[in-house]
Every structure is written in C-alpha cells, then in structure tokens.
Coordinates of C-alpha atoms in Angstrom, one line a residue:
X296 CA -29.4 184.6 275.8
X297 CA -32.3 186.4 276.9
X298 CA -33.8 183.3 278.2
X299 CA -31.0 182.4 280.1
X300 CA -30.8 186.4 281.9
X301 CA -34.3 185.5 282.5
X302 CA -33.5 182.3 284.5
X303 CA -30.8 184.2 286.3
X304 CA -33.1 186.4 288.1
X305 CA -35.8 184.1 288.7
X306 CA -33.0 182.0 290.2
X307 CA -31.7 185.3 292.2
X308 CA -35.6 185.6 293.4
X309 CA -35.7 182.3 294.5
X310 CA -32.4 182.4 296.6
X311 CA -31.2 179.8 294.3
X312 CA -27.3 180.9 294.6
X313 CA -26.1 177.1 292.6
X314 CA -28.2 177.7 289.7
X315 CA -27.0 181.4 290.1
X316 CA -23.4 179.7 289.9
X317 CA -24.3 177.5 286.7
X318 CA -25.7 180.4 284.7
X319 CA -23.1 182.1 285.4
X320 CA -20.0 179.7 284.8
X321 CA -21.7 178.4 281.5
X322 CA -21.1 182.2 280.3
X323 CA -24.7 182.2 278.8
X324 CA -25.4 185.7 280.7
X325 CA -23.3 188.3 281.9
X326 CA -23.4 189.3 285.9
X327 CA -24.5 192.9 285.0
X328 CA -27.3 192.0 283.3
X329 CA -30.4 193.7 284.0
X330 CA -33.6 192.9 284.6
X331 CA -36.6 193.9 282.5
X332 CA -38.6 195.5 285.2
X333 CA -39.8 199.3 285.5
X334 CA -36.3 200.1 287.6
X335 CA -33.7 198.0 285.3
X336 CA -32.7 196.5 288.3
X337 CA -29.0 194.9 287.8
X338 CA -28.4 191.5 289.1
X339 CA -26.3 192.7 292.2
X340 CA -28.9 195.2 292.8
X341 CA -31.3 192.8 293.1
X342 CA -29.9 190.7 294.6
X343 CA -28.8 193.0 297.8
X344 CA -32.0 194.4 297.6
X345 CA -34.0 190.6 298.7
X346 CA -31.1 190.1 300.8
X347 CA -29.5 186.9 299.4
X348 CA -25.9 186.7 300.9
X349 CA -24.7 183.8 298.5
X350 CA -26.3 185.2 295.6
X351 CA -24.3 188.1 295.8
X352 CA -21.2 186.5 296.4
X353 CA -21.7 184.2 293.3
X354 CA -22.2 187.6 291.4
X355 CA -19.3 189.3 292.8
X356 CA -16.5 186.2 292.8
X357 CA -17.4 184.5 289.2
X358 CA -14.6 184.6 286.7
X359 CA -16.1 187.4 285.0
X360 CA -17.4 189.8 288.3
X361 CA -20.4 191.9 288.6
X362 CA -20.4 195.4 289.1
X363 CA -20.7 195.9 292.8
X364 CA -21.4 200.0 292.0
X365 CA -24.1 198.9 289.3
X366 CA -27.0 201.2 289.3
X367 CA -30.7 200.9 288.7
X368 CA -32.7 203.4 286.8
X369 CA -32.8 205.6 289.8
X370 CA -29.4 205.1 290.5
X371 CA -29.3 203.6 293.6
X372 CA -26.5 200.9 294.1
X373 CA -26.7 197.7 295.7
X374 CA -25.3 199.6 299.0
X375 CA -28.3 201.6 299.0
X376 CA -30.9 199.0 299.1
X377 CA -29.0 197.5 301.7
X378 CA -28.8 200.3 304.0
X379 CA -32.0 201.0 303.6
X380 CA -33.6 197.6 304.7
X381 CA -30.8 197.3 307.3
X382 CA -28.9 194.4 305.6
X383 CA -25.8 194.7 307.3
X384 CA -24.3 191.7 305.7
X385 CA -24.8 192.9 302.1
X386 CA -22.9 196.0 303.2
X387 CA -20.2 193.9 304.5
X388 CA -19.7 191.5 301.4
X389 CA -19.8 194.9 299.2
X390 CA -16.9 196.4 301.5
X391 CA -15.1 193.6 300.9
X392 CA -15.8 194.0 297.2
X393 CA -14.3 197.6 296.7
X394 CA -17.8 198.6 297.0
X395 CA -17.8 203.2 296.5
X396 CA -20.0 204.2 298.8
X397 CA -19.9 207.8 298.4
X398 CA -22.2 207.3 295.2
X399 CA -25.3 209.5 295.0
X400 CA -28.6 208.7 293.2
X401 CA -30.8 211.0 291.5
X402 CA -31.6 212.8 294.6
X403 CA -28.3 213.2 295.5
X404 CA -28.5 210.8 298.8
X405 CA -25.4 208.5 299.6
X406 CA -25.3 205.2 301.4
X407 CA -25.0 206.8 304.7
X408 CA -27.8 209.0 304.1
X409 CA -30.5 206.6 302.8
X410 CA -29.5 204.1 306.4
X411 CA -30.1 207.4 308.5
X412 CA -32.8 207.9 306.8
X413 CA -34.5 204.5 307.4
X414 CA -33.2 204.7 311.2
X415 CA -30.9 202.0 310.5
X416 CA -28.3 202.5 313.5
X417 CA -26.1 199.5 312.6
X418 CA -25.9 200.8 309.1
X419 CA -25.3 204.2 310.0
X420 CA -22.5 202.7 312.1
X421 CA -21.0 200.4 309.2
X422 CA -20.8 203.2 307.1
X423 CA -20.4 206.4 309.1
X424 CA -16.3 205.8 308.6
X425 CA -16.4 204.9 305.0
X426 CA -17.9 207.9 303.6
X427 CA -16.1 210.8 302.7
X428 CA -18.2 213.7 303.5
X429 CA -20.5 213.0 306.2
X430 CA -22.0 216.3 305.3
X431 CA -23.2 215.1 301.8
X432 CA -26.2 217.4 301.3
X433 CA -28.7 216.0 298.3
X434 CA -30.4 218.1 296.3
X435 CA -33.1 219.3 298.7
X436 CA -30.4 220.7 301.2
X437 CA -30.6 217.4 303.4
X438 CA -27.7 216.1 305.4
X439 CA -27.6 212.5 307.2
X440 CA -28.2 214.1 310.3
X441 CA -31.2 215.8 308.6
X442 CA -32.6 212.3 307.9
X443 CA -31.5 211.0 311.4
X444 CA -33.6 213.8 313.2
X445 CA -36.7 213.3 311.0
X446 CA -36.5 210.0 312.1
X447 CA -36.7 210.4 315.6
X448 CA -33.1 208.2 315.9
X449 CA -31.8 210.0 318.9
X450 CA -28.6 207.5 319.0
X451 CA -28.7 207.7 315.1
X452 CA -28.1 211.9 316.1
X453 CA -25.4 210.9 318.6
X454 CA -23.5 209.0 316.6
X455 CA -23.4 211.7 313.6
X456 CA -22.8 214.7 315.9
X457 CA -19.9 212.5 317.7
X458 CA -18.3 212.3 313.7
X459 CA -18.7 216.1 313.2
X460 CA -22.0 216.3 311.6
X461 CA -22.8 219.6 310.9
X462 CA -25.8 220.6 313.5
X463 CA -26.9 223.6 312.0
X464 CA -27.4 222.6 307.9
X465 CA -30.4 224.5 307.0
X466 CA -32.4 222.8 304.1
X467 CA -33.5 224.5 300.7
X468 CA -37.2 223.7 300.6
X469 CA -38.0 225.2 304.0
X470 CA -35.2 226.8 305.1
X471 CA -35.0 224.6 308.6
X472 CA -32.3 223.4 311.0
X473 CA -32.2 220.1 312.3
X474 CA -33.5 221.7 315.7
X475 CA -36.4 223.4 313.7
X476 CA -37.3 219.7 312.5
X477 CA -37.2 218.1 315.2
X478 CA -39.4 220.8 317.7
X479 CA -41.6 220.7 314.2
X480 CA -42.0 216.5 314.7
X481 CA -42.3 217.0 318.3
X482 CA -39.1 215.0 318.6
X483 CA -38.3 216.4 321.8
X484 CA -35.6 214.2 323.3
X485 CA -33.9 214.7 319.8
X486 CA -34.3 218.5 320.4
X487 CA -32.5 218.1 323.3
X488 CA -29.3 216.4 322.4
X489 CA -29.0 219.0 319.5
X490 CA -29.3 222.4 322.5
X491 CA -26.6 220.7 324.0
X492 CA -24.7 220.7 321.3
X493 CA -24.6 223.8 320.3
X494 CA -27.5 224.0 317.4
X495 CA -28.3 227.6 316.5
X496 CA -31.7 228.5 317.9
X497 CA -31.8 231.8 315.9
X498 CA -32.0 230.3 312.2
X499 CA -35.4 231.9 310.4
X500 CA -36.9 229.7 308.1
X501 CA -38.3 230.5 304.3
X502 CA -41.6 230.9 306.5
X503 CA -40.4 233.6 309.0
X504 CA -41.0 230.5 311.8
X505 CA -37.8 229.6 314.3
X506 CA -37.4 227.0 316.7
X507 CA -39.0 229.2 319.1
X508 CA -41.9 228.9 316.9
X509 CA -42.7 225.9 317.4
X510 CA -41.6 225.7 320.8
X511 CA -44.6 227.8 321.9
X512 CA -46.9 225.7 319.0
X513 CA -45.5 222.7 321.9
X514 CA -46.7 224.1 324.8
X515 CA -49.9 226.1 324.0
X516 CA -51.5 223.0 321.6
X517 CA -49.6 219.6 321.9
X518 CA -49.0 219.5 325.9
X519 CA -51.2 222.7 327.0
X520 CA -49.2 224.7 329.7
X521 CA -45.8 222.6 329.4
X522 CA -43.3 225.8 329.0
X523 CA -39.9 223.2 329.3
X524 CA -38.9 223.7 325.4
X525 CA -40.2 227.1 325.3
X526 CA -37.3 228.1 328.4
X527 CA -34.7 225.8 326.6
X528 CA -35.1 227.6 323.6
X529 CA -35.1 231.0 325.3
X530 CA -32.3 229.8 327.6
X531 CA -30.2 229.1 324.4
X532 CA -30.6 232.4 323.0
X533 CA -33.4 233.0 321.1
X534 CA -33.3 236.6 319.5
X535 CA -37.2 238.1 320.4
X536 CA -36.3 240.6 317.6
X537 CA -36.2 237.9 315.0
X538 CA -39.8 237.0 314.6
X539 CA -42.9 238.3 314.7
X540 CA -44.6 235.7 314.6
X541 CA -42.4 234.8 317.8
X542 CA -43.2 238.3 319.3
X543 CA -47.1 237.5 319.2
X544 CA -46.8 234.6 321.5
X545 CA -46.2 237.1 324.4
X546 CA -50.0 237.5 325.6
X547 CA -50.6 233.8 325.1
X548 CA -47.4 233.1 327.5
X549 CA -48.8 235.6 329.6
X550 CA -52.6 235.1 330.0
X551 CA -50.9 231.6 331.0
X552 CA -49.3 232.2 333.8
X553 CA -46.1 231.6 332.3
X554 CA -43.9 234.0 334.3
X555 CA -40.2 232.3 333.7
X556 CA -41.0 232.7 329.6
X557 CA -42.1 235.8 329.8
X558 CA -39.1 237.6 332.0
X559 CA -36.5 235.6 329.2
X560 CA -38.8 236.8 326.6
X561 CA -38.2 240.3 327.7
X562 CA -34.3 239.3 328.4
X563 CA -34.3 238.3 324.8
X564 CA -35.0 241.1 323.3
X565 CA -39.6 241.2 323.2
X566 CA -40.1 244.6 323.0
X567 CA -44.0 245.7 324.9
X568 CA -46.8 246.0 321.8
X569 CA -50.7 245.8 321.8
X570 CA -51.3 242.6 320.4
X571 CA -54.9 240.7 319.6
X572 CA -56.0 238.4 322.8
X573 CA -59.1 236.8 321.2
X574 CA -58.8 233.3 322.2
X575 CA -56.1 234.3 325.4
X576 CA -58.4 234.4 328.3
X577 CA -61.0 231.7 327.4
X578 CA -63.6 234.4 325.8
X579 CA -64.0 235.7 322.5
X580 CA -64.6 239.6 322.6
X581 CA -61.2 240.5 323.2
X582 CA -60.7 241.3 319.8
X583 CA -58.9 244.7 320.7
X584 CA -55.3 245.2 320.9
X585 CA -53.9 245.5 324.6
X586 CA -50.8 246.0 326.1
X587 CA -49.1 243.0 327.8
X588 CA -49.5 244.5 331.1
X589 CA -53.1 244.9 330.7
X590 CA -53.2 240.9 329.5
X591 CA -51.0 240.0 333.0
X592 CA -54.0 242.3 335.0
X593 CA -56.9 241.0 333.0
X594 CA -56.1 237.5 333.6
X595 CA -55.3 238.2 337.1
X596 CA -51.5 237.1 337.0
X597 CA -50.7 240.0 339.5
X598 CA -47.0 238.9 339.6
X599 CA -46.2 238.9 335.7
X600 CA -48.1 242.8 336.3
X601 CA -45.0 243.8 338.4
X602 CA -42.7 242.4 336.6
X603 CA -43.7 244.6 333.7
X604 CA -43.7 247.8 336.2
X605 CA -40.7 247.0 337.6
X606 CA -38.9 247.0 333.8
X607 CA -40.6 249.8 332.8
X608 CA -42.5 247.3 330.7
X609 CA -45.4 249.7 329.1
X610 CA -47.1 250.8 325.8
X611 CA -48.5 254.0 325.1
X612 CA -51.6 252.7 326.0
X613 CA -50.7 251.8 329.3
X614 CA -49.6 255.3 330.0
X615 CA -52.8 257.2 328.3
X616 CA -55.6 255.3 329.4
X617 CA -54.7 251.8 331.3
X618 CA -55.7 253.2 335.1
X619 CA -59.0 254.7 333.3
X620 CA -60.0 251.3 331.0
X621 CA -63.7 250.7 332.7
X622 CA -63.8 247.5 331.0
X623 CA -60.7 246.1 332.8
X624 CA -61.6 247.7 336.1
X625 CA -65.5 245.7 335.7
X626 CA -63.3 242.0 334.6
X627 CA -61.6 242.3 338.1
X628 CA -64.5 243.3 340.4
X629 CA -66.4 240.5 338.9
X630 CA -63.8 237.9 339.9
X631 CA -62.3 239.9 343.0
X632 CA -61.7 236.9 345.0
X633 CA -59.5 235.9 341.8
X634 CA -58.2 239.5 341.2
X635 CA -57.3 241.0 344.8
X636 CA -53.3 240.9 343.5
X637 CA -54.3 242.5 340.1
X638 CA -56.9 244.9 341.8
X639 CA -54.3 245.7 344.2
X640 CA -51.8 246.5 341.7
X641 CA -54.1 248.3 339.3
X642 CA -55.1 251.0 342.6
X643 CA -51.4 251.7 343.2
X644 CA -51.0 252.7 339.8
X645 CA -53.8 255.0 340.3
X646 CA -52.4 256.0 343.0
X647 CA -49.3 257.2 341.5
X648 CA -49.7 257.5 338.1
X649 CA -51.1 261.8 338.4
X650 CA -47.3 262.5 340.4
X651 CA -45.2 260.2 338.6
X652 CA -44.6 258.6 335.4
X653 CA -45.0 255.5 335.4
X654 CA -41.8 254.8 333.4
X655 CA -40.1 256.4 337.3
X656 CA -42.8 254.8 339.9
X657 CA -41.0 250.9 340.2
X658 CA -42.9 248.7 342.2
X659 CA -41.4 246.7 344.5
X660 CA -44.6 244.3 346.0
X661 CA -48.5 245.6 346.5
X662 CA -49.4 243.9 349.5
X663 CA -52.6 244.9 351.7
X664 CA -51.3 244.4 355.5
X665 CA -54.3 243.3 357.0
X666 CA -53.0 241.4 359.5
X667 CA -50.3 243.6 360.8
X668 CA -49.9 246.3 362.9
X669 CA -48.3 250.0 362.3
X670 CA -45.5 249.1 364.9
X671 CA -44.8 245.6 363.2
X672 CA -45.0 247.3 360.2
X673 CA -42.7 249.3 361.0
X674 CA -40.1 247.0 362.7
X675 CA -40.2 245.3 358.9
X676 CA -39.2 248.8 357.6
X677 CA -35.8 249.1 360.2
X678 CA -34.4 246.1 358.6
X679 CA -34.5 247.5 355.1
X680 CA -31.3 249.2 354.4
X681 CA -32.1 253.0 355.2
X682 CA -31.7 253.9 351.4
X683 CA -34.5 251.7 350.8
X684 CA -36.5 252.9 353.9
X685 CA -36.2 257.0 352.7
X686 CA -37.7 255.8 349.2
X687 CA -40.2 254.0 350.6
X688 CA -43.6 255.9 350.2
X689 CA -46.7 255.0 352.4
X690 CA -50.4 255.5 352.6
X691 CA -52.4 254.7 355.2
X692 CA -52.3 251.4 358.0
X693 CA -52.7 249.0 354.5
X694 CA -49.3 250.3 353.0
X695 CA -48.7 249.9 349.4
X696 CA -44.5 249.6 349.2
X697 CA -43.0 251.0 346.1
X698 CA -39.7 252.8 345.1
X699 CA -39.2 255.9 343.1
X700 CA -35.8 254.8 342.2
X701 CA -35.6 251.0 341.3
X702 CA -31.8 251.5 340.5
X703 CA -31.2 251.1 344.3
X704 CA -32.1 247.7 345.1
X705 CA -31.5 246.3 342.0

C-alpha cells in the first residue's frame, strides 16, 4: 500500500495523470493520501501546487473523490497554492469541485488574501466574489487589501476598494493603515488611490509615526525637496497636534523653502516651538533651539518670515530676544546679497518691536522702494482702500508698509 501511495505522487510529480488514473481505479491508494514530506502534502495539494490540471481532475472525479479542502501541515488548501502561484485554472477546476474558499491556514490568510498577497490580479479577480468576508483579517491584523498595498498592486487596490474593502484596517504588529504602508514602501501611486478614497490620514501607529511621517521621510531623504505627498497628506487633514514627531519636521520644511507645507502645517493645527536645526541649514553648530521664525530668517526664506508675522506666528523667544540675536544678525550680513528680504524683514521688526507688540504689528510686505519716487509712491497708496491707507505707517523715501490691525484686509 505504501508502495503504491508512493507511485502516486511520483506519478503526480511527473504530470503523469493515466498512471494517476490506474492507481487510483485499482483502489491500491486512497486520493487523500499524503505524502511523506516535511509539509504532509495531500495528493490534491500537490498536485494544484505543480500545476497539473489533469492530475487534479483524476483526483477530484475518481469513484472514490479526493478532498478538494484537504490541508497540508500548515493548513493551506489546494486553493491556496494555487492563488499564490497564479494558477488560475486550478482555481477554476476547485470551483467547480465545491471547493470552500473561505478556509484560513495557520496564519489566519484565506484564498483571497494569499493571491493579493502574491499580486496575483487574475486570482484576486476569480476569487474576490467567492469569499465571504473580504475583510478576513489573519492573525497579524492583515486584510487583502493590506497585502495588495504591500505589494505595490495598484489595480489589485482598485479592485478591493471597488468590493468595499475596508481602507482604513490598522494592523496589530505596528499599528499602520494601508496608507501608512504604502507612504512607508514608497508606493506612491498606491498612496494616491487610497487619499482619494477616503483613507484616514490621522491613524497613529504603535510607534507614534502617521502617514504624515513618512510623507516628510519622502521628501526630505528619498526625492530631496519633492513636498507633493507632504501637501496631499496635509490637504487630507492631517491633525499637526497628533505627533510630535510630525511637529519636528516644521524647521526642516522651513529651512527648505517649503512655503505651501508650512502655511497647511500651521492650518493643521503646528503650534510655533524652538526646535533643534542641526543638520537644517547645511552646517552643524546649530545645535540650539530656535523659533521657526528665526529658521525662515536664518535661511533667508524672507517670505515664510511674514507669513509667521502675519499669523502671529512667535515663541517667547521671538518676543524676548529675536531683534537682539547677534548671531543671526552676523549669518545675514555675511550672505546680504542672499538675505536683503530677510534683512529687510528683521529691521522692520526692530523698527516696531519697542511701540508695539509684535503679536499687534502684522506685516503686510517689507519692500525697499528704490526705484520709486515719493509721488509714485504715493499714487500706489490712493488706490488702497482708505482704511488700509490710515493704517499704513511710513518711514522715510524707502517705506517699510505694515498694518497695525491685520483684521482689515484679511
């Protein structure tokens, strides 16, 4: 008997589906005999797994039928091995078998999820309507779609979000999203499809880390400079308050240049803090805290600067000693042909700052007017509307225009 098992699955190994069919009808060994291999693979399972169509069919229509839901030691079905080698016509002859594919093995993985695992889209397809719940979570928390993103299978995604795939299953090991997985993989395209479908962009992982996260991991060390996810993500929703890991990406986005993140990182929530800039600016002895609107003057982003002034945008450092800071005032002169917008910015301040708080004095633009007249100059003024024109304050033929009252034009 045991010989004969033997000859069955050398004859299954070979493809050899007559002597299969002998063995078989001379009732010397059973269909659901197993193999004696590490996995105790069953005839059916081995047979799906090499991909031998007629092998399988002598197994499943002999007078005394195989198993078609027979498992190996790991329990994974014959279904399983198909989908994941993408042998759509095992999957097919199964079906037509009675074949359960909702069975899990030891992990807790279905059909469906092993195929989107494997990026098998033609698998996924076969079986996307014959499983039950296409939001079968295994034991580590992970979904088919969870698979299909890790795989980088943006049709894979499309198909399991058109089915009502749940697009914001968070896993148990890390805590993640779908959209945190894919912005981790750099699967970027993927990303996209799941923004526009509503994925939650505000899920914290075990790690404290968000999408966000690794949004700005995207831009400031995979594609230096390339804000796009950063925005989407920010543009989605992203809570600032969340992280603050999140939070500490401010100065980087700022010593950048990065003006559209930083205003919808302030939108979102990023409150100002004095935050380590190190390795922001290109040199290394910028190990103390500043402000973020001393990082927008340092690295002479004079625009980012009134933006912060504009929203009131300050620390307590900014207030106490940021007109004074020698070191700040010595970075500019020594790049003033880099620095005449931060410069310019920094001497308004100074300006002002003894009469007014800074958290009233809103600036509107520091521009020197070198090339203008006082009566062109002042033709400019006259088509301001005249509440603008009474808060306007002046100061000398290079005019500095600010507002005391930023609630006027805004």
């Amino acid at each position: 008997m045991d010989q004969d098992c033997d000859l069955l699955f050398e004859a299954i190994k070979t493809g050899n589906n007559r002597q299969v069919e002998t063995l078989l009808e001379s009732k010397r060994c059973h269909p659901d005999s197993c193999a004696k291999d590490s996995f105790n693979t069953p005839a059916i399972v081995m047979a799906a797994q090499l991909n031998h169509t007629e092998c399988l069919q002598c197994l499943c229509l002999n007078e005394i039928r195989a198993n078609v839901d027979a498992t190996d030691s790991m329990n994974w079905t014959a279904s399983m091995h198909a989908a994941d080698k993408s042998f759509i016509e095992i999957l097919r002859i199964l079906k037509h078998f009675n074949a359960n594919f909702n069975l899990i093995n030891l992990d807790g993985s279905n059909a469906l999820m092993v195929a989107a695992k494997s990026g098998h889209d033609e698998c996924v397809r076969f079986l996307i309507n014959r499983t039950l719940n296409i939001n079968q979570e295994n034991r580590e928390g992970y979904t088919a779609l969870s698979y299909a993103v890790q795989a980088c299978n943006v049709d894979t995604v499309q198909m399991l979000l058109d089915a009502n795939a749940e697009v914001n299953v968070v896993d148990h090991e890390k805590g993640y999203s779908p959209l945190m997985h894919a912005l981790n993989s750099i699967k970027l395209h993927t990303a996209i499809v799941l923004l526009n479908r509503k994925a939650d962009v505000n899920v914290v992982g075990l790690d404290g880390k968000t999408a966000l996260s690794y949004a700005f991991h995207f831009a400031l060390n995979h594609c230096f400079g390339d804000t796009l996810f950063a925005q989407l993500v920010l543009l989605h929703g992203a809570d600032m308050r969340l992280s603050r890991s999140d939070q500490s990406y401010l100065h980087k986005m700022i010593a950048t240049g990065s003006l559209r993140v930083v205003r919808q990182m302030v939108l979102n929530g990023c409150q100002p803090f004095d935050n380590s800039c190190k390795y922001c600016f290109g040199i290394e002895h910028h190990e103390k805290p500043v402000s973020p609107l001393y990082a927008a003057l340092f690295s002479g982003h004079d625009n980012i600067a009134r933006y912060f002034i504009i929203n009131n945008f300050y620390t307590h450092s900014d207030i106490c000693s940021l007109t004074s800071n020698q070191e700040l005032q010595k970075r500019l002169e020594e790049c003033s042909q880099y620095n005449s917008g931060s410069i310019a910015v920094l001497n308004h301040l100074r300006v002002w700052s003894p009469h007014l708080s800074l958290y009233n004095v809103c600036l509107v633009a520091v521009r020197e007017v070198l090339k203008f007249h006082i009566q062109t100059t002042n033709t400019m003024i006259k088509t301001l509307p005249q509440k603008i024109q009474d808060d306007l304050l002046f100061k000398g033929k290079c005019s500095h225009l600010c507002t005391r009252v930023w609630c006027f034009i805004s």
